[in-house]
Each structure stands twice: as structure tokens, then as C-alpha cells.
Short mmCIF file of C-alpha atoms in Angstrom, two decimals:
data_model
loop_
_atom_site.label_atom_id
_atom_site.label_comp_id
_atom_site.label_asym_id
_atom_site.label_seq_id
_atom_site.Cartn_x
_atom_site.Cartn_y
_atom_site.Cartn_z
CA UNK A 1 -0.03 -2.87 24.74
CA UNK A 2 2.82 -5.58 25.11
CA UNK A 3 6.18 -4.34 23.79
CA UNK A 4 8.02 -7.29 22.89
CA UNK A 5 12.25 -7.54 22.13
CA UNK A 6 12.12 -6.86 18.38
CA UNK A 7 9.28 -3.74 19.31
CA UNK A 8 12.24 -2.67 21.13
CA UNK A 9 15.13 -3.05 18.96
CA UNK A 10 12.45 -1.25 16.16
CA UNK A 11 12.90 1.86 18.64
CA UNK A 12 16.29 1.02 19.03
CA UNK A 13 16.65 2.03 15.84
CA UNK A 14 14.98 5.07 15.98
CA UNK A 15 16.68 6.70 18.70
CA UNK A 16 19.55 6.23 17.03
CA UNK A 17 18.57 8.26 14.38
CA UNK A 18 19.34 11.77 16.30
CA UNK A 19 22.71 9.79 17.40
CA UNK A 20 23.38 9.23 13.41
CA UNK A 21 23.31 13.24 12.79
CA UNK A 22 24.89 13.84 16.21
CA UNK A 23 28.33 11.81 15.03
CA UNK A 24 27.76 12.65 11.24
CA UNK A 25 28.53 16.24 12.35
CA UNK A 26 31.28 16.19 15.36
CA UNK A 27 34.04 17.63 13.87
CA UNK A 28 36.21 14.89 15.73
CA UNK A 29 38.61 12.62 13.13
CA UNK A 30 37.27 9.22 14.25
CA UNK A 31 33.62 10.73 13.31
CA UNK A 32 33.14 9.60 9.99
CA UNK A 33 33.81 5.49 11.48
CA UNK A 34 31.48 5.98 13.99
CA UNK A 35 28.51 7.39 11.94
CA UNK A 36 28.99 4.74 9.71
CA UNK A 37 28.71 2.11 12.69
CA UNK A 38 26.04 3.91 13.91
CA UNK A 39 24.42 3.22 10.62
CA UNK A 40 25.45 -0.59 10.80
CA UNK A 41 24.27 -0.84 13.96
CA UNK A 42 20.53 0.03 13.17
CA UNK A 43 21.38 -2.15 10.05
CA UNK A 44 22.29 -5.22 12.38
CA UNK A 45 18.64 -4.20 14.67
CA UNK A 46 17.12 -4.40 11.53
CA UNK A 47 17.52 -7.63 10.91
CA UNK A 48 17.92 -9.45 14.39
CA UNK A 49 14.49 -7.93 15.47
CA UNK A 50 12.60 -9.67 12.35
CA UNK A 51 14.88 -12.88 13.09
CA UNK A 52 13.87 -12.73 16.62
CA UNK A 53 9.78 -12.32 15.66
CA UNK A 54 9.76 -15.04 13.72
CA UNK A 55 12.11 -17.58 15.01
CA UNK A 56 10.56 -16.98 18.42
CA UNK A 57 6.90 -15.97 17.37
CA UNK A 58 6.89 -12.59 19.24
CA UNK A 59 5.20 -10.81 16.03
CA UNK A 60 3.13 -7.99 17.12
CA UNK A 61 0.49 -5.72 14.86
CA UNK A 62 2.20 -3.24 16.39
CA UNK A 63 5.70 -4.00 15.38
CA UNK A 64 4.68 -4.87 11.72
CA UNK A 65 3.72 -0.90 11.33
CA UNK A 66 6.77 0.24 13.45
CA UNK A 67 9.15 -1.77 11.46
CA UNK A 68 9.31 -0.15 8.04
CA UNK A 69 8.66 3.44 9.62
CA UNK A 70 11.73 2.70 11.51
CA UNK A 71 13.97 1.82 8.42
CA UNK A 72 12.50 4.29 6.30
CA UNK A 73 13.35 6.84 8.17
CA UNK A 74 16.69 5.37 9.20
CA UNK A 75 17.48 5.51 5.66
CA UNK A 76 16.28 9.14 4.72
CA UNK A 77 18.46 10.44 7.31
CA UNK A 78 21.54 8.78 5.77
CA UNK A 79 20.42 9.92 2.27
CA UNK A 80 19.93 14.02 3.56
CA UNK A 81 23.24 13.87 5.48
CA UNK A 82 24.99 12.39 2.26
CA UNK A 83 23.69 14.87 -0.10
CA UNK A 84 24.12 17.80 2.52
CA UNK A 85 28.04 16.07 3.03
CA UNK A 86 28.00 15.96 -0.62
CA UNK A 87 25.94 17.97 -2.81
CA UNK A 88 26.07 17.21 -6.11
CA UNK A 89 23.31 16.66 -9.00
CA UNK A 90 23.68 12.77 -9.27
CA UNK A 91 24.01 12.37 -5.51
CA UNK A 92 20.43 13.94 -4.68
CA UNK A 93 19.16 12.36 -7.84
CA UNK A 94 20.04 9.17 -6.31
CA UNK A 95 18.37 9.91 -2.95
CA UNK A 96 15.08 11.57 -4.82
CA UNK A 97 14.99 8.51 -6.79
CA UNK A 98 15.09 6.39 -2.91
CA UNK A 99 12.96 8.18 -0.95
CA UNK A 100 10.13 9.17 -3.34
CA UNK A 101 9.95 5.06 -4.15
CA UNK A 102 9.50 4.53 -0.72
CA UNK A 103 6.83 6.85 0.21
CA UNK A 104 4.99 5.81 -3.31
CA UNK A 105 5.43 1.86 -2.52
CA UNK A 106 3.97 2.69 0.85
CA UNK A 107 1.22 4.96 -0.28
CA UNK A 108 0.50 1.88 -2.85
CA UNK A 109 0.52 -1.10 0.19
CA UNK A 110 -2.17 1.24 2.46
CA UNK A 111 -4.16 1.61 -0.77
CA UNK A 112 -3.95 -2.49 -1.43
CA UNK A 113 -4.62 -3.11 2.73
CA UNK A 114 -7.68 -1.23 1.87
CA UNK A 115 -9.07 -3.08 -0.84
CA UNK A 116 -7.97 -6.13 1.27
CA UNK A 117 -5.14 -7.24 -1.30
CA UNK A 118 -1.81 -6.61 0.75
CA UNK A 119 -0.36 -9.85 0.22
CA UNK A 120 -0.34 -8.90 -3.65
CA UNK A 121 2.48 -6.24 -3.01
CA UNK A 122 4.76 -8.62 -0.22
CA UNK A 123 8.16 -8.01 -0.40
CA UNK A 124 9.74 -9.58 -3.41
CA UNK A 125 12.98 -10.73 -3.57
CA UNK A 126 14.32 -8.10 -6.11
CA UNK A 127 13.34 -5.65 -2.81
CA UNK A 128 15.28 -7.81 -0.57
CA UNK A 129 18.53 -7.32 -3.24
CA UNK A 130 17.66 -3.67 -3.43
CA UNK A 131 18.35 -3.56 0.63
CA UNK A 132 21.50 -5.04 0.45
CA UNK A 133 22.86 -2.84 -2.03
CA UNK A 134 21.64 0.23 -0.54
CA UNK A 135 22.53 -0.87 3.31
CA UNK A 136 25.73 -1.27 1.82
CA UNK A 137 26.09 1.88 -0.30
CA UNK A 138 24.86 4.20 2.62
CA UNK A 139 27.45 2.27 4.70
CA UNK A 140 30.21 3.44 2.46
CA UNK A 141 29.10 7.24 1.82
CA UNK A 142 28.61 7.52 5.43
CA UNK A 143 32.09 6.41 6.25
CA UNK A 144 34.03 8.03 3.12
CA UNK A 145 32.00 11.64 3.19
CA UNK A 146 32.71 14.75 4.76
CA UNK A 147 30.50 17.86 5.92
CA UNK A 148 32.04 20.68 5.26
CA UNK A 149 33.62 22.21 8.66
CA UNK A 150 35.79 25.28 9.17
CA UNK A 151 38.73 23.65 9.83
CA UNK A 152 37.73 20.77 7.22
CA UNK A 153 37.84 17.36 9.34
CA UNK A 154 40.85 15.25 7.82
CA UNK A 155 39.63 12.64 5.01
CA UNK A 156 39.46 8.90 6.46
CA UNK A 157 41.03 6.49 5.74
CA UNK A 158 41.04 4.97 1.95
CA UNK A 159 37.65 7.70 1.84
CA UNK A 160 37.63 8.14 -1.66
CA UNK A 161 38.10 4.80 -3.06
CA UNK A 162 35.06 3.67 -0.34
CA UNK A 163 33.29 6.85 -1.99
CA UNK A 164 33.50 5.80 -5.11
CA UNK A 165 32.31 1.90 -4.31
CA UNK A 166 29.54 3.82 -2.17
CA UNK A 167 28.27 5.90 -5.45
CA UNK A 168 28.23 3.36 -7.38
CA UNK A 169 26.42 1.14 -5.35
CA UNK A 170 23.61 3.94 -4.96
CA UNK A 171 23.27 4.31 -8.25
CA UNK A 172 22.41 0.60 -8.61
CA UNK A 173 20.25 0.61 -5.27
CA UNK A 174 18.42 3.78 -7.37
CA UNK A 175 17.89 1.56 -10.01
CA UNK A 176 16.80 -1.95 -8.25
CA UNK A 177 14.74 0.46 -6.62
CA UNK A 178 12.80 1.54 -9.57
CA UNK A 179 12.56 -2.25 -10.95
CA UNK A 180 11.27 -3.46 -7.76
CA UNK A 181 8.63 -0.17 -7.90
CA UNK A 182 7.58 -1.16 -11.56
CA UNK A 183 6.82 -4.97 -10.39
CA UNK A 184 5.00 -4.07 -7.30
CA UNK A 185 2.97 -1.82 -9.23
CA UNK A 186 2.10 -4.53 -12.30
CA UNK A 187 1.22 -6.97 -9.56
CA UNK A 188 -1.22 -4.67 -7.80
CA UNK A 189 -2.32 -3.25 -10.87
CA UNK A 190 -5.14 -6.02 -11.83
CA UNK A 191 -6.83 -5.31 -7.93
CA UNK A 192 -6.30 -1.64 -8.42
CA UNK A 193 -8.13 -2.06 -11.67
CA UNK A 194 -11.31 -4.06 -10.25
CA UNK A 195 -11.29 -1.43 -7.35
CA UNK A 196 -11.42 1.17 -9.49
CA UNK A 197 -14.52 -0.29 -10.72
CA UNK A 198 -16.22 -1.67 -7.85
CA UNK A 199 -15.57 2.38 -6.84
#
């Protein structure tokens, strides 16, 4: 198997996953900036490797599965190092609400791919919004919180009002997220339906 350049900025991203929780974690005052650029750099892979496949036609079957493992996991981290950084009720909500959309969107596409109807649940464009926001509340919490250390690490700079853009921005990535969850499900829902019954 071929690995072409966006296979390899897809495990560019990866690796930096361990990186993320490595500078999340250093109890070093310039930490907080450099997760969060961490994070914006497998934000920036994320898109240049897709740009690259299809401006240059180097899509691969391979990439196309390694791809949304890759950001899904990506995000996930962020989401457990926020809530462990900041633990509160709403925050973990928040990330419950994330993650379990992801892994029932995904469970929902391999069900689709096998009743040959995976082009019914495509990426719509309220998804595509629901990235943005989230990219860029992740950015935020990443940059504005803490982990508790003994001493504490200082606060960044302008942290809490970045927080408070950050939680905000979660809670309406949480939300997109659950809109784009109901449409994908009443689009597959008529193939789901005659499957159920060819079944």
C-alpha cells in the first residue's frame, strides 16, 4: 500500500495526539500557548491534507477511513483534557454530548455503507458549521484552561475572557452537533426503514 502526502499529514495528526497531552500537562508558563497550537496545528493538517487529495487527486481508500479516525480522536483528547483541566457538570456535558454524536453518526455511516446507502448520510453543511465552531471552541479552552499543578501554573494571558468565548462556543458546537445528528438520522431513516424490511 501507497501512502500518499495527505495519508501522511492524517498520521501527522495522530502523533501529535501524545504531543497534545505531553504540553497540556508541562507545568512550564508558555504551556497552555503551545497546547493550543498543537491543537491548531492538527487543525491546519486537517484541512490541507483533504485540500491536497482533491486538488491533486491523491485520494486513497485508505486515507478516507484514516481521516475521520484521525480527527475524532484528535478531538476526544482535547475534550478529556478540558474536562480533566476543568471539571465541572456543563463542561463534561458538553463533551458527552460531542463524543457520543460522533461514535453514534459513525456507527450510523458503517450501518448505511452496509446497506450500500453511504452517500445518504455525506457530510452536510450544518456538520461543516458544527467543525468550525468546535475547532474553534477547543482552541480557546485549550489555551485559557489550567490542570491543576502543585505549584498552580500562572493563568495566561486574557485566560478567562478566552474561557468564557471557548464555553460558549462548546455549548453551541454541543448543540449544532445534535441538529446535524437529528438530520443525518431523518435522511437515513427511509433506507434504514426498507432494510429493516428486506432483513
Amino acid at each position: 500500500m501507497k501512502l500518499t502526502l495527505p495519508t501522511w499529514l492524517t498520521l501527522l495528526r495522530i502523533l501529535l495526539i501524545p504531543v497534545l497531552v505531553l504540553t497540556f500537562y508541562l507545568p512550564w508558563q508558555w504551556s497552555n500557548f503551545a497546547s493550543a497550537g498543537v491543537f491548531a496545528l492538527a487543525a491546519f493538517t486537517d484541512w490541507l491534507d483533504g485540500w491536497i487529495a482533491r486538488r491533486y487527486g491523491m485520494s486513497s481508500a485508505f486515507g478516507a477511513f484514516l481521516d475521520p479516525v484521525a480527527d475524532k480522536l484528535m478531538v476526544a483528547t482535547a475534550l478529556f483534557l478540558i474536562v480533566q483541566g476543568h471539571p465541572t457538570p456543563w463542561m463534561a456535558f458538553w463533551a458527552a454530548v460531542i463524543v457520543g454524536r460522533e461514535i453514534a453518526v459513525s456507527a450510523l455511516r458503517e450501518w448505511m455503507a452496509e446497506l450500500g446507502q453511504r452517500a445518504t448520510v455525506k457530510v452536510a453543511t450544518i456538520g461543516k458549521i458544527k467543525t468550525v465552531v468546535q475547532m474553534g471552541a477547543l482552541l480557546c479552552l485549550l489555551y485559557a484552561v489550567t490542570p491543576d499543578k502543585n505549584p498552580p501554573r500562572p493563568q495566561p494571558w486574557l485566560g478567562e475572557p478566552i474561557f468564557h468565548v471557548g464555553d460558549w462556543m462548546l455549548a453551541v458546537a454541543a448543540l449544532l452537533t445534535l441538529w446535524s445528528a437529528v438530520l443525518y438520522l431523518r435522511a437515513a431513516w427511509p433506507a434504514l426503514k426498507a432494510g429493516e424490511r428486506r432483513s
